[in-house]
Each structure stands twice: as C-alpha cells, then as structure tokens.
Amino acid sequence: MMDKVKKEINKYKKIITKKVKEAKKEKVIRKFFKENPVYITYILFNLLNSTMIRIFTIHTIDNYLSYEAILADLSAIIILGSFSFLMKPKARNRYLLGLTWLFTITCMVNSIYYTFYTSYASFSMLSLTQYLGDVGDAVVQNVIQPKDVVYLLAPLAFIFVSRKQIKKGLFKKIETKEVRRKNALKSLISGIIITVVFCLNLTSVDIGRFTKQWNKEYVVMKFGIYIYQINDGITSLQPKINSMFGLNKALQEFEKYYEDRNKNDKYQGTNEYTDIFKGKNVIVIHAESFQTVNIDRKFNDIEVSPNMNKLAHEGLYFSNYYSQVSVGTSSDAELTFNTSLMPTQSGTAFVSYFDRKYIAMPQIMQDAGYYTFSMHGNNADFWNRRAMHQNMGYERFYAKKDYNVTPENSIGLGISDKAFFSQSVEKLKKIKEEHDKFYGLLIMLSNHTPFSEVDKYGEYDVNIKETVTNEDGTTEEKVYPYMEGTKLGNYFKSVHYADSAIGDLINELDEAGLLDNTILVIYGDHDARLPQKDYVRLFNYDKETDGIKDESDQTYFNFDSYQYELYRKVPFIIWTKDHKYQKEITDVMGMYDAMPTLANMLGVKPSKYALGHDIFNIKDNNIVVFPTGNWLTNKVYYNSQKSEYLALNSGEAIEKDYIEKNSEYASKLLEVSNNLIVYDLAKKEEEKNKK
Ligand code: GP9
Ligand code: MN
C-alpha cells in the first residue's frame, strides 16, 4: 500500500519538476527575447524577407509549404548573427544592421533579376560585362516595382527598434565578456541544432542539385535564398581556383597535342560528302532522351517511333552513335555536338566555364553568312543556356518568354513538344522571310525523365495482345501486360508522343515551304537512364508466367552491364526532303564526330581543336571516348574502371597493345579537352598568335 502511494507521489514529483523546468526554460527564452529585441527583430525580418522572395518568385504550392527553406534561412541568419554577441552593444548593432542590409540587397537584386530572367542572380555572371548592361536595363525598365522594395522593411524595422533601444540605454549596458560569450554560444548552438534538423531532411537529389547549383529554382526552394547565394559565391570561385595552377604545363601539352594531331592524323581532308549541303538551311533537332532502342521497335505491330523510323530510312542514319555526356546531360550534349570537345571533369562547361572561348558550329555558320538561332521552351537560364548560347554564336535564343506556355499545353518540365514545335514554325516562317540562310537548333523537352505523365502522351499500348481460338471455335483476345507499368514501358509511350510531335513538325515545315532548301539534323541528346531490369524484361519476357525466361532458354539475352552501356546509344540522322542521301552508317561514332562530319558536308571548316573526326574519313577506325575514360571501337567496349573489356566480334582476338594504345589515346584526349576549357587555352593561343 505504502509503495503504491510512494509511486504516485514520485510520479507527480516528476511531472512537477518537468513543469518547473519547462517554465524556467520558458522564462529563459522569454528573458532572451526581452533582453535582445534588436536581435529578435534581425531574425524575424530577415526571415520574412527570405520567405517573401520565394513566394513572389516561385509560385508553387510546394514552395509555400517549404519548411526546409525556412529552416535553412533561419540557420543562416542565426549562425551569422551569433557572432554579434561577441561584440560590444554598439558594434553588435552595426554588425547586425550590416548583415540585414546584405540580406536585403540579396533579396532585392534577386527579385529584380527574377523578373527579367525567371532565375536567380549569380556571382559568376558578374564576369560577363554584358550582364551589367542587362541589369542596368532591367532596373530602368522595371522602374523598381513594389515587390522589389518591400524588402527594405527589414532594415527599416531594425533601425526603428534599435533606435528605441538606444534611447532606453542599449549602448550603455554593461556586459561582462563571460555573458557575451555565453549568449554567442547559446545562439550558435540553436543555429547548429536547426542546421542538423534541416540536414536530416535532405535527400541525395537535394544534395546533388545543391553541389551542381544549376537548377537554381530548386536550390532556392529547398535551401532558401541566403544559402543559395553563399553557395553560389563559393561555386563561382571554383573555376577560377581550378585554372590558377598548372597553366604553363597545360598550354605546352595542348600545343604539342594539336601539332602532332595536325601532322599525323591521316583521317582529315575531303571525301565524297564534301560540300553536298553547302548553302542549305539547317534545322537541328535536339531530341530529348531519345535512344536508338526505339528505332523500328513495335508493340502489337505498331511502331514506337514511326516518324523517326521514316527519317532514318530516308536519310543518312548513323545507327551506332553515342552520346558522351557527363553530369551536364543536355548541356553537355550541346557542348560536344557544337564544339567537338568533351564535358569537363568537374562542374559543367555550360555553368562553370561559360565564359571561356569556344569555337562552335553556330559561330562558324554565322561567319559563313548564316543567321543563327536556338529555340527551347524552358527557362533561358536552365543549364545557363542564355550565356552559353550567345557564347557559341547563336544570334538569338528564343526561350520560354517567347512562347505561350499554359498549364493546358504543358507536359513534364514545361511546354509540350507539339505546342513548342507549332509555335516555333511560326517563328521559322518569319526567319525565312528575313534571312536567306539560317542555321537553327530546336531543343525538345517532353520526353524527359521520369516519363510519368502517361495520360498526356496519348494512346499507345506496350502490352502483348493476341487473338486465341477456343476449342469451340470462338475467338477471344488475350492481353499479356509485358512492359505496361514499367518505367521503360512508360518511356516508350512518352517517345511515341515525342515522335508524333516530330511528325507534326515535318508536316508543318513542309506546308510552310521550309523543307525545300533545308537539311534536318536530328540527334538524341543522351540515354534516358532506364532501369537495367526493365531491359531484361523487354528482351526476355515469358508471357506464360508474366516473368522472365530462364537463363538456360536458348533465346535468353544476357542483358549485362556491357549491354546496358551499348544500348545507351542515340540516333543521329541527316535528312532531306528529296531523300537524295539514303544510307545507314554502322561504324561507331561519338557526338564529338558530329561537327567534323557536318562541317565537311556544309562546306565549312570545323574547329581546329575538334577532337572528333569526319566519320566518312575515319570509318572503321573510329574510337568513341566517354567522360569516364571508357571507350568504344567497332571491335571493343572497354571499361576503364574495371580495366575489362567486351570484344564485340566473337572470335576476333584482341591484342594487349590495342587496349593500351586506345586507353592512352582516351586519357590524353580527355586531359587536353578539360585543360582547353578550364585554362581557356583557345583564348590564350589566340592572344599569343596576335602578339
Ligand atoms: C532542360 C532540358 C533537360 O531545359 O534540356 O535537361 P536535362 O535534364 O536532360 O539535362
Ligand atoms: Mn537532355
């Protein structure tokens, strides 16, 4: 009995001490609030600003509810603010006001920048002199809207509250060093706790996007504007740091490399394709995530990509063409296609090295008297295209702002390919009227991972339908699910849509007379990163069990990691309306071979730094180097990480020397390409020659 009472008393004791502790804590907090009204004003108003800028710029429900960004903003504000406690009241006040101005200016600059570029400002852009002009114009045309000045609320509130406190004797307050240190520590610890909570919520996608920093809207939505800007400052310095050391060695190696190449490369010069398209207009189509696996593939006798198949069979079709992208995906494809250089080893050329000198196809065509332009329905700053397209020599970049984009005409990342193409044709008609020769790029968007908007792609079944006759003579249709519900299956549906958009485009171009003196060039930009297991199902489906065939089955296709790599290939097609040049070219080819091959046909000189070759010169001897150091020839796929290879023609012996020589060639090529971009060697060489 006594035990029971004791237990009860203890229980209540515990509750009471907890309550007392809580009350004490509350008092401590209240005390802190009461004693530091200036600091609290600093936190609240800067937090309000950072929340406002997200709400005024990114209008999505996810953004309004983004507690992650609030946590991130809070941690930046509190951690930076903590140091103020180490200072005496007067200096503390000045420091906090300074920070408030810094935060406020960050918000104002980004607010103005966003109005014009639907993206956030970057320190790296400061090195573009044209940027300053643009911002100047932006401010004038913008005539500072209320939404840009509302952020001044923070310094105003800060000044108001601090003045009041100064009158009450804030600056006369005597604090011991001990108290200052304690307060700083308290604030710092709370900042760190918030940071830890924030970090626990991060996914690997968040971290990946944060380090790459190119998807600015995403970074701001997750990390808040202040952390975005701090991170931007650091990443903007990286290319400068990379290029600070080792320039002389890089320049010497680069000069030697090209000297050797020009002397000893026997795969240069003219061939039967030289000048065949000289003077023709050129429309290049960047087909998002379009792989060769689609070509001539059918489900229930219906082609996945009937229009691309037609183009492939009626034109020059390079059926073993490989994309050489790295983390810069679409942008790396554009880089390699246009400059015949490889993606950089760290960062991406488009984002980190957009201010280097590139000798690119659009500039070459412009110099040959062509009007050059690019068209893409997404934000102009996505992948930093606005800066890079100009650098590569496109005279005009038609981006999202030039298109009528509505929720109804959008799929996935933005405007649907059908809407994009039909609006682009209107622009092309005008271009044709105003210019006698043009070279333009149209970048597609709808066929982009994750291929989940199946209801918008239109009807296309990826199952197996069969009509079976029953014993009593009646017939019934049997349906086996096959690829339905898989990511690869959805990909085929998405491709079917994109292909039909290409079909519509060709009809519309034809109606407008835009095909008569034009060559169409189409490339898949990179593979769609589809799961290996889906390919295993595609090639080894057993409809009786709705599973995978047994490996012992004679028809079993061992779709291993080598097959996966080989199946990443993308189509490259050059087509004209008159079908004059019809041929399938099966030699392996990399995206870096596009510029030398095309330039020869168009009668212009490719970049003297091109790393690829004209496929009609190099033919069977070609080598495709991948950014990983892997390489591919007609004979071998070599995996440099594993130092293993797959021989492609069974029975043919591969010499050790062959592997070594090609591996050396690949690593030298990657090094020279990277140095050329990082150290801006094309520019250095040009300056040297001028002297
Ligand atoms: C973005 C589009 C897609 O505008 O080109 O880029 P990706 O994700 O393929 O690199
Ligand atoms: Mn892409």
XYZ file of C-alpha atoms and ligand atoms in Angstrom:
702
model
C 0.000 0.000 0.000
C 2.743 2.423 1.071
C 4.703 1.518 -2.083
C 1.774 2.428 -4.241
C 1.452 5.855 -2.549
C 5.190 6.457 -2.911
C 4.985 5.596 -6.588
C 2.107 8.012 -7.072
C 3.994 10.775 -5.216
C 7.088 10.158 -7.324
C 5.025 10.312 -10.483
C 3.614 13.687 -9.506
C 7.057 14.870 -8.405
C 8.417 14.072 -11.840
C 5.571 15.875 -13.561
C 6.025 18.922 -11.336
C 9.811 19.141 -11.825
C 9.284 18.790 -15.548
C 6.762 21.606 -15.492
C 9.073 23.771 -13.385
C 11.933 23.099 -15.769
C 9.730 23.976 -18.696
C 8.606 27.153 -17.003
C 12.214 28.040 -16.246
C 13.127 27.356 -19.808
C 10.264 29.470 -20.989
C 11.498 32.232 -18.785
C 14.974 31.873 -20.169
C 13.591 32.150 -23.650
C 11.330 34.998 -22.665
C 14.248 36.646 -20.934
C 16.361 36.248 -24.036
C 13.558 37.724 -26.123
C 13.071 40.589 -23.684
C 16.743 41.361 -23.409
C 17.506 41.131 -27.112
C 14.659 42.819 -29.017
C 17.128 44.045 -31.639
C 18.443 40.546 -32.302
C 14.930 39.146 -32.481
C 13.947 41.872 -34.955
C 17.015 40.963 -37.004
C 15.959 37.291 -37.130
C 12.268 37.791 -37.807
C 12.511 40.424 -40.519
C 15.307 38.738 -42.437
C 13.331 35.505 -42.269
C 10.263 37.329 -43.523
C 12.285 38.712 -46.454
C 13.668 35.348 -47.488
C 10.183 33.831 -47.316
C 8.717 36.689 -49.332
C 11.215 36.372 -52.146
C 10.352 32.713 -52.589
C 6.652 33.446 -52.573
C 6.978 36.334 -55.041
C 9.151 34.347 -57.433
C 8.383 30.609 -57.384
C 4.647 30.259 -57.484
C 4.181 26.671 -56.478
C 2.314 25.184 -53.592
C 5.426 23.180 -52.629
C 7.245 26.428 -52.210
C 4.649 27.993 -49.922
C 4.833 24.930 -47.744
C 8.587 24.558 -47.924
C 9.542 24.361 -44.264
C 13.007 23.158 -45.338
C 13.768 26.554 -46.860
C 12.543 28.281 -43.695
C 14.841 26.105 -41.577
C 17.751 26.807 -43.908
C 17.124 30.554 -43.855
C 16.849 30.504 -40.069
C 20.099 28.634 -39.656
C 21.972 31.054 -41.932
C 20.505 34.094 -40.157
C 21.138 32.755 -36.643
C 24.624 31.335 -37.224
C 25.882 34.534 -38.855
C 24.080 36.606 -36.208
C 25.631 34.660 -33.310
C 28.988 36.329 -33.782
C 27.406 39.675 -32.962
C 27.208 38.648 -29.305
C 30.970 38.604 -29.080
C 30.946 42.342 -29.783
C 30.088 45.271 -27.558
C 26.492 46.596 -27.950
C 27.395 49.408 -30.355
C 29.479 47.236 -32.685
C 26.892 44.466 -32.373
C 24.221 46.813 -33.584
C 26.317 47.866 -36.547
C 27.186 44.276 -37.428
C 23.550 43.144 -37.356
C 22.450 46.127 -39.408
C 25.233 45.354 -41.907
C 24.027 41.752 -42.204
C 20.437 42.955 -42.591
C 21.481 45.202 -45.467
C 23.391 42.355 -47.069
C 20.379 40.037 -46.832
C 18.052 42.786 -48.054
C 20.225 43.617 -51.061
C 20.438 39.891 -51.875
C 16.641 39.748 -51.924
C 16.246 42.947 -53.950
C 18.815 42.030 -56.604
C 17.314 38.568 -56.970
C 13.807 39.981 -57.125
C 14.717 42.315 -59.989
C 16.807 39.660 -61.726
C 13.983 37.150 -61.484
C 11.515 39.490 -63.180
C 13.748 39.523 -66.247
C 15.353 36.156 -66.332
C 12.995 33.944 -64.317
C 16.045 32.765 -62.451
C 18.268 33.859 -59.592
C 21.366 36.018 -59.782
C 24.837 34.534 -59.721
C 28.224 35.992 -58.840
C 29.749 34.165 -61.798
C 27.644 36.304 -64.117
C 29.478 39.382 -62.926
C 32.338 38.414 -65.184
C 30.021 38.825 -68.156
C 30.258 42.521 -68.901
C 27.041 42.320 -70.851
C 25.325 41.218 -67.654
C 25.913 44.597 -66.030
C 24.294 46.280 -69.002
C 21.362 43.920 -68.834
C 20.780 44.503 -65.162
C 21.051 48.231 -65.714
C 18.372 47.981 -68.394
C 16.352 45.717 -66.181
C 16.282 48.227 -63.364
C 15.288 51.049 -65.669
C 12.551 49.149 -67.475
C 11.383 47.613 -64.257
C 11.206 51.049 -62.623
C 11.504 49.267 -59.318
C 8.193 47.609 -58.607
C 6.752 47.479 -55.053
C 7.659 43.800 -54.859
C 11.345 44.738 -55.221
C 11.403 47.355 -52.464
C 9.232 45.604 -49.921
C 12.427 44.016 -48.566
C 13.515 47.395 -47.225
C 11.120 46.626 -44.412
C 13.872 44.650 -42.689
C 16.480 47.437 -42.333
C 13.717 49.939 -41.541
C 12.293 47.777 -38.769
C 15.785 47.132 -37.494
C 16.639 50.841 -37.371
C 13.314 51.636 -35.691
C 13.670 49.032 -32.943
C 17.360 49.653 -32.344
C 16.807 53.451 -32.068
C 14.149 52.827 -29.458
C 16.502 50.570 -27.555
C 19.367 53.040 -27.831
C 17.138 55.649 -26.235
C 16.445 53.184 -23.453
C 20.206 52.933 -22.899
C 21.188 49.938 -25.066
C 24.701 51.208 -25.674
C 25.274 51.981 -22.027
C 24.524 48.445 -20.957
C 27.464 46.835 -19.245
C 28.054 43.199 -20.146
C 30.881 41.024 -18.961
C 32.896 39.107 -21.527
C 31.518 35.964 -19.942
C 27.900 36.980 -20.608
C 28.749 37.896 -24.203
C 30.427 34.577 -24.818
C 27.511 32.688 -23.231
C 24.960 34.493 -25.392
C 27.001 33.874 -28.533
C 27.245 30.193 -27.677
C 23.512 29.908 -26.951
C 22.673 31.468 -30.280
C 25.262 29.422 -32.171
C 24.041 26.151 -30.650
C 20.438 26.903 -31.584
C 21.631 27.706 -35.115
C 23.502 24.409 -35.275
C 20.514 22.434 -33.980
C 18.329 23.942 -36.705
C 21.013 23.108 -39.289
C 21.147 19.484 -38.124
C 17.342 19.157 -38.304
C 17.476 20.674 -41.782
C 20.248 18.330 -42.948
C 18.380 15.274 -41.682
C 15.595 16.129 -44.109
C 17.821 16.292 -47.177
C 17.688 13.668 -49.902
C 20.557 12.685 -52.209
C 18.775 14.542 -55.039
C 18.786 17.719 -52.915
C 22.498 17.375 -52.205
C 23.317 16.619 -55.854
C 21.417 19.658 -57.064
C 22.949 21.825 -54.369
C 26.501 20.942 -55.378
C 25.804 21.415 -59.070
C 23.840 24.611 -58.347
C 22.436 24.937 -61.855
C 18.799 24.195 -61.077
C 18.573 27.455 -59.227
C 14.840 27.423 -58.541
C 15.113 24.038 -56.902
C 18.062 25.115 -54.774
C 16.282 28.268 -53.604
C 13.108 26.332 -52.879
C 14.954 23.807 -50.707
C 17.860 25.808 -49.284
C 16.450 29.330 -49.221
C 17.856 32.400 -50.898
C 20.674 33.137 -48.429
C 22.262 29.691 -48.547
C 21.765 29.676 -52.328
C 23.717 32.913 -52.632
C 26.503 31.804 -50.270
C 26.828 28.523 -52.170
C 26.770 30.416 -55.459
C 29.664 32.579 -54.237
C 31.716 29.514 -53.429
C 30.926 27.606 -56.650
C 31.637 30.723 -58.713
C 35.154 30.787 -57.310
C 35.845 27.145 -58.154
C 36.613 27.575 -61.873
C 38.954 30.448 -61.005
C 40.792 28.304 -58.459
C 40.982 25.338 -60.872
C 42.642 27.480 -63.510
C 45.118 29.185 -61.176
C 47.703 26.414 -61.132
C 49.417 24.442 -63.871
C 48.688 26.752 -66.805
C 52.133 26.562 -68.411
C 52.272 22.791 -68.397
C 48.720 22.584 -69.759
C 49.487 25.051 -72.550
C 52.629 23.193 -73.626
C 50.849 19.843 -73.699
C 47.934 21.317 -75.578
C 50.169 22.839 -78.258
C 52.080 19.616 -78.689
C 48.874 17.575 -78.862
C 47.394 19.602 -81.695
C 50.693 19.899 -83.522
C 51.018 16.097 -83.533
C 47.424 15.667 -84.484
C 47.613 18.056 -87.424
C 50.774 16.384 -88.682
C 49.939 12.734 -88.152
C 46.193 12.419 -88.304
C 45.512 10.727 -91.615
C 41.751 10.989 -91.280
C 41.426 14.556 -92.493
C 40.584 16.083 -95.839
C 37.760 15.856 -98.316
C 35.568 12.907 -99.300
C 32.501 12.143 -101.400
C 30.310 14.068 -98.930
C 32.307 17.303 -99.068
C 30.079 20.325 -99.792
C 26.981 18.216 -100.552
C 24.848 20.539 -98.430
C 26.741 23.761 -98.999
C 24.448 26.769 -98.725
C 21.451 24.796 -97.467
C 19.452 25.907 -94.431
C 19.967 23.736 -91.391
C 17.442 22.799 -88.707
C 18.978 20.794 -85.890
C 16.606 18.944 -83.560
C 17.835 18.034 -80.105
C 15.630 15.047 -79.276
C 15.449 14.756 -75.500
C 16.385 11.316 -74.128
C 15.758 9.638 -77.492
C 17.566 6.299 -77.693
C 18.213 4.071 -80.678
C 16.339 1.275 -78.916
C 13.141 2.910 -80.188
C 14.032 2.741 -83.866
C 11.987 0.097 -85.693
C 10.619 -1.263 -82.400
C 6.987 -2.312 -82.460
C 4.305 -3.301 -79.967
C 1.311 -5.152 -81.405
C 2.625 -4.222 -84.852
C 2.509 -0.527 -84.123
C 5.828 1.319 -84.263
C 7.058 3.203 -81.191
C 8.529 5.952 -83.374
C 7.115 5.760 -86.927
C 8.294 9.249 -87.872
C 11.862 8.837 -86.695
C 11.960 5.442 -88.410
C 10.914 7.098 -91.650
C 13.590 9.784 -91.323
C 16.209 7.142 -90.509
C 15.331 5.081 -93.570
C 15.017 8.027 -95.932
C 18.210 9.816 -94.879
C 21.725 9.278 -93.597
C 21.273 7.238 -90.448
C 24.180 6.742 -88.067
C 22.992 3.745 -86.141
C 25.926 3.317 -83.742
C 26.093 6.862 -82.490
C 26.906 7.517 -78.847
C 26.308 10.495 -76.606
C 29.313 11.450 -74.479
C 27.634 13.409 -71.724
C 28.695 13.708 -68.105
C 26.729 15.330 -65.245
C 25.772 18.199 -67.567
C 23.431 15.894 -69.572
C 21.518 18.051 -72.096
C 24.045 20.869 -71.882
C 26.992 18.511 -72.309
C 25.318 17.101 -75.422
C 25.017 20.601 -76.864
C 28.628 21.343 -75.979
C 30.045 18.228 -77.600
C 27.791 18.408 -80.648
C 28.717 22.035 -81.304
C 32.383 22.187 -80.328
C 33.655 18.610 -80.684
C 35.057 18.894 -77.142
C 34.337 16.639 -74.175
C 32.468 17.662 -70.995
C 34.684 18.952 -68.183
C 35.946 16.681 -65.431
C 34.403 18.763 -62.635
C 31.432 21.091 -62.803
C 29.881 21.558 -66.227
C 31.154 23.608 -69.140
C 27.822 25.418 -69.516
C 27.652 26.504 -65.876
C 31.209 26.675 -64.567
C 33.081 27.605 -67.742
C 30.574 29.550 -69.789
C 32.992 32.457 -70.158
C 35.724 30.505 -71.956
C 36.429 30.783 -75.662
C 34.784 28.019 -77.702
C 34.986 27.504 -81.431
C 31.460 26.318 -82.051
C 29.359 25.363 -85.038
C 26.814 28.220 -84.723
C 29.638 30.801 -84.820
C 31.234 29.048 -87.788
C 27.913 29.138 -89.622
C 27.356 32.767 -88.672
C 30.767 33.575 -90.118
C 29.700 31.742 -93.278
C 26.807 34.176 -93.695
C 24.065 32.268 -91.904
C 21.539 33.666 -89.448
C 21.915 31.504 -86.338
C 19.354 30.919 -83.598
C 18.232 28.442 -80.970
C 14.753 27.645 -79.627
C 13.749 25.982 -76.382
C 10.506 26.248 -74.413
C 12.157 26.123 -70.990
C 13.659 28.937 -68.915
C 16.572 30.543 -70.734
C 18.788 30.117 -67.702
C 18.236 26.405 -67.382
C 21.737 24.977 -67.799
C 22.890 28.584 -68.157
C 21.928 28.425 -71.823
C 21.339 32.160 -72.124
C 25.053 32.819 -71.607
C 26.379 29.751 -73.421
C 24.169 30.007 -76.492
C 25.417 33.519 -77.015
C 29.000 32.399 -76.440
C 28.642 29.590 -79.002
C 27.394 32.012 -81.609
C 23.603 31.758 -81.696
C 22.488 35.261 -82.576
C 19.083 34.823 -80.967
C 17.807 32.447 -78.311
C 14.036 32.030 -78.281
C 13.207 30.665 -74.815
C 10.194 30.307 -72.536
C 9.385 34.015 -72.662
C 8.943 33.834 -76.428
C 6.383 31.034 -76.176
C 2.834 30.903 -74.994
C 3.093 28.353 -72.205
C -0.062 27.376 -70.336
C -0.862 24.553 -67.909
C -3.005 23.045 -70.683
C -0.215 22.895 -73.246
C 2.450 21.651 -70.816
C 3.886 18.220 -70.150
C 6.544 17.433 -67.552
C 9.152 20.189 -67.385
C 7.178 22.687 -69.442
C 5.659 23.395 -72.842
C 4.781 20.197 -74.715
C 6.776 19.327 -77.812
C 3.691 19.714 -80.020
C 2.937 23.229 -78.778
C 6.642 24.100 -78.891
C 7.051 22.948 -82.471
C 3.933 24.606 -83.803
C 4.846 27.937 -82.200
C 8.429 27.530 -83.439
C 7.245 27.057 -87.032
C 5.597 30.483 -86.861
C 8.948 31.969 -85.832
C 10.746 29.978 -88.543
C 8.429 31.384 -91.223
C 9.478 34.876 -90.212
C 13.129 33.927 -90.069
C 12.885 32.510 -93.582
C 11.385 35.765 -94.833
C 14.073 37.866 -93.222
C 17.197 35.802 -93.884
C 18.339 33.933 -96.932
C 20.254 31.266 -94.997
C 19.740 30.050 -91.474
C 21.175 27.558 -89.029
C 18.939 26.852 -86.039
C 18.536 24.490 -83.122
C 15.220 23.265 -81.689
C 15.511 21.652 -78.267
C 12.717 19.251 -77.343
C 11.537 18.795 -73.771
C 8.571 16.456 -73.259
C 10.399 13.137 -73.420
C 12.191 13.803 -70.170
C 12.543 11.518 -67.196
C 10.502 10.417 -65.140
C 8.043 9.686 -68.013
C 5.157 9.626 -65.578
C 2.543 11.777 -67.295
C 1.252 8.776 -69.188
C -2.256 10.190 -69.521
C -0.883 13.101 -71.554
C 1.096 11.008 -74.064
C -1.973 9.644 -75.868
C -2.885 6.024 -76.505
C -0.022 3.604 -77.002
C -0.085 0.073 -75.624
C 3.101 -1.672 -74.600
C 1.436 -4.984 -73.813
C 1.021 -8.064 -76.000
C -2.399 -8.645 -77.471
C -3.205 -11.977 -79.063
C -6.334 -13.420 -80.536
C -6.758 -17.045 -79.499
C -9.240 -19.554 -80.943
C -11.004 -21.629 -78.331
C -11.876 -25.316 -78.744
C -15.456 -24.430 -79.636
C -14.223 -22.248 -82.484
C -14.924 -18.920 -80.807
C -12.142 -16.355 -80.600
C -11.071 -14.141 -77.754
C -8.418 -11.524 -77.230
C -5.744 -12.254 -74.652
C -3.683 -9.462 -73.177
C -0.287 -10.000 -71.536
C 0.946 -6.988 -69.533
C 4.549 -7.143 -70.853
C 6.003 -3.606 -70.455
C 2.857 -1.967 -69.046
C 3.546 -0.291 -65.720
C 7.344 -0.381 -66.073
C 9.480 2.729 -66.445
C 10.757 1.535 -69.806
C 7.158 0.915 -70.880
C 6.197 4.450 -69.910
C 9.284 5.682 -71.728
C 8.041 4.078 -74.957
C 4.694 5.830 -74.503
C 6.474 9.126 -73.980
C 8.684 8.523 -77.029
C 5.582 7.723 -79.082
C 4.260 11.158 -78.159
C 7.563 12.942 -78.912
C 7.796 11.095 -82.211
C 4.325 12.179 -83.181
C 5.349 15.779 -82.410
C 8.288 15.324 -84.802
C 5.852 14.039 -87.434
C 3.649 17.114 -86.987
C 6.687 19.380 -87.194
C 7.765 17.903 -90.508
C 4.289 18.361 -91.948
C 4.101 21.942 -90.748
C 7.589 22.736 -92.057
C 6.664 21.230 -95.396
C 3.434 23.214 -95.628
C 5.396 26.393 -94.952
C 7.882 25.529 -97.700
C 10.570 25.310 -95.062
C 11.861 21.910 -96.133
C 12.668 22.757 -99.724
C 16.171 24.020 -99.288
C 16.813 22.641 -95.845
C 18.565 19.746 -94.191
C 17.150 18.321 -90.982
C 19.691 17.079 -88.476
C 18.369 15.094 -85.510
C 20.233 13.696 -82.557
C 19.145 12.006 -79.341
C 20.893 14.021 -76.629
C 21.631 11.169 -74.200
C 20.076 7.990 -72.886
C 17.064 8.030 -70.589
C 18.743 6.317 -67.599
C 16.259 3.473 -67.550
C 16.489 0.518 -65.163
C 18.501 -2.454 -66.374
C 15.849 -4.855 -65.109
C 13.310 -3.291 -67.490
C 15.542 -4.111 -70.455
C 15.915 -7.647 -69.136
C 12.112 -7.879 -69.207
C 11.878 -6.295 -72.648
C 14.208 -8.868 -74.173
C 13.340 -11.940 -72.091
C 9.635 -11.759 -71.389
C 7.826 -15.003 -70.757
C 4.169 -14.297 -71.311
C 3.010 -17.598 -69.819
C 4.444 -16.752 -66.402
C 4.382 -12.962 -66.840
C 8.002 -13.157 -65.735
C 11.498 -13.580 -67.155
C 12.602 -16.547 -69.244
C 15.012 -18.974 -67.703
C 18.666 -18.228 -68.376
C 19.025 -21.710 -69.837
C 16.487 -20.819 -72.545
C 18.159 -20.696 -75.965
C 16.657 -17.301 -76.737
C 17.685 -15.749 -73.421
C 19.549 -12.471 -73.974
C 22.058 -11.814 -71.234
C 21.493 -8.101 -70.799
C 24.509 -7.366 -68.578
C 26.220 -4.072 -67.753
C 28.060 -4.050 -71.105
C 24.807 -4.460 -72.994
C 23.381 -1.673 -70.876
C 26.212 0.629 -71.974
C 25.848 -0.367 -75.614
C 22.098 0.198 -75.533
C 22.624 3.779 -74.389
C 23.222 4.770 -78.000
C 21.129 7.503 -79.574
C 20.124 8.080 -83.193
C 21.841 10.627 -85.398
C 20.059 11.372 -88.660
C 20.643 13.800 -91.511
C 17.610 14.017 -93.743
C 16.484 15.993 -96.757
C 13.054 16.067 -98.311
C 14.324 14.698 -101.633
C 15.771 11.584 -99.888
C 18.846 12.028 -102.059
C 21.233 10.601 -99.497
C 19.996 7.347 -98.053
C 22.405 5.197 -96.123
C 22.866 3.504 -92.792
C 26.335 4.125 -91.360
C 27.112 1.454 -88.811
C 30.628 2.442 -87.734
C 30.719 3.562 -84.126
C 30.544 7.303 -83.794
C 30.583 9.761 -80.901
C 28.776 13.026 -80.509
C 32.155 14.744 -80.995
C 32.242 13.441 -84.561
C 29.134 15.440 -85.475
C 30.900 18.762 -86.035
C 33.680 17.474 -88.338
C 31.180 15.326 -90.287
C 28.589 18.076 -90.697
C 31.098 20.836 -91.380
C 32.502 18.845 -94.300
C 29.022 18.431 -95.784
C 28.178 22.097 -95.306
C 31.442 23.262 -96.828
C 32.788 24.995 -93.736
C 35.901 24.344 -91.673
C 35.389 22.673 -88.292
C 37.165 23.942 -85.174
C 40.899 23.369 -85.282
C 40.514 21.962 -81.778
C 37.864 19.395 -82.758
C 38.535 16.091 -81.028
C 36.262 14.011 -83.203
C 36.548 13.033 -86.837
C 34.558 13.119 -90.013
C 33.082 9.620 -89.927
C 33.395 9.326 -93.708
C 37.162 9.714 -93.338
C 37.869 7.657 -90.254
C 35.224 4.974 -90.895
C 36.123 1.651 -89.326
C 38.988 3.105 -87.282
C 36.880 5.380 -85.145
C 37.004 5.497 -81.364
C 34.368 6.938 -79.048
C 35.803 8.204 -75.771
C 33.449 8.572 -72.805
C 33.980 11.066 -69.945
C 34.561 8.134 -67.585
C 37.633 7.070 -69.585
C 35.701 4.134 -71.085
C 35.974 3.847 -74.855
C 34.377 2.065 -77.756
C 35.559 0.983 -81.194
C 33.984 -1.315 -83.764
C 35.873 -4.113 -82.003
C 35.794 -3.436 -78.275
C 33.909 -1.771 -75.455
C 36.499 -1.001 -72.791
C 35.586 -0.315 -69.163
C 38.369 1.761 -67.647
C 37.186 1.492 -64.032
C 37.311 -2.282 -64.117
C 40.150 -2.491 -66.677
C 37.996 -5.036 -68.501
C 36.562 -5.163 -71.977
C 33.984 -6.824 -74.110
C 35.066 -7.989 -77.575
C 32.269 -7.119 -79.971
C 33.074 -9.515 -82.802
C 33.157 -13.016 -81.456
C 36.218 -14.970 -82.425
C 38.443 -11.974 -83.031
C 41.500 -11.870 -80.773
C 42.224 -8.507 -79.159
C 45.877 -7.595 -78.706
C 47.013 -6.144 -75.389
C 48.685 -3.382 -77.338
C 45.353 -2.401 -78.916
C 43.807 -1.887 -75.472
C 46.799 0.024 -74.155
C 47.109 2.358 -77.132
C 43.421 3.209 -77.172
C 43.315 3.718 -73.402
C 46.241 6.087 -73.652
C 44.572 7.911 -76.545
C 41.368 8.262 -74.482
C 43.016 9.604 -71.364
C 45.166 12.097 -73.304
C 42.127 13.326 -75.215
C 40.147 13.823 -72.002
C 43.007 15.697 -70.397
C 43.560 18.032 -73.325
C 39.848 18.716 -73.678
C 39.485 19.503 -69.989
C 42.559 21.752 -69.939
C 41.423 23.558 -73.059
C 38.233 24.588 -71.295
C 39.456 25.107 -67.725
C 42.551 27.145 -68.689
C 40.802 28.857 -71.593
C 43.557 27.701 -73.941
C 41.818 28.605 -77.203
C 41.799 32.196 -75.985
C 45.399 32.025 -74.733
C 46.524 30.645 -78.091
C 44.662 33.371 -79.958
C 46.252 36.074 -77.806
C 49.678 34.519 -78.293
C 49.273 34.499 -82.076
C 48.173 38.136 -82.113
C 51.369 39.254 -80.401
C 16.165 21.406 -69.828
C 16.238 20.240 -70.711
C 16.550 18.983 -69.943
O 15.864 22.618 -70.414
O 17.063 20.452 -71.789
O 17.838 18.892 -69.482
P 18.443 17.502 -68.964
O 17.782 17.195 -67.654
O 18.155 16.459 -69.982
O 19.895 17.760 -68.820
Mn 18.515 16.090 -72.038
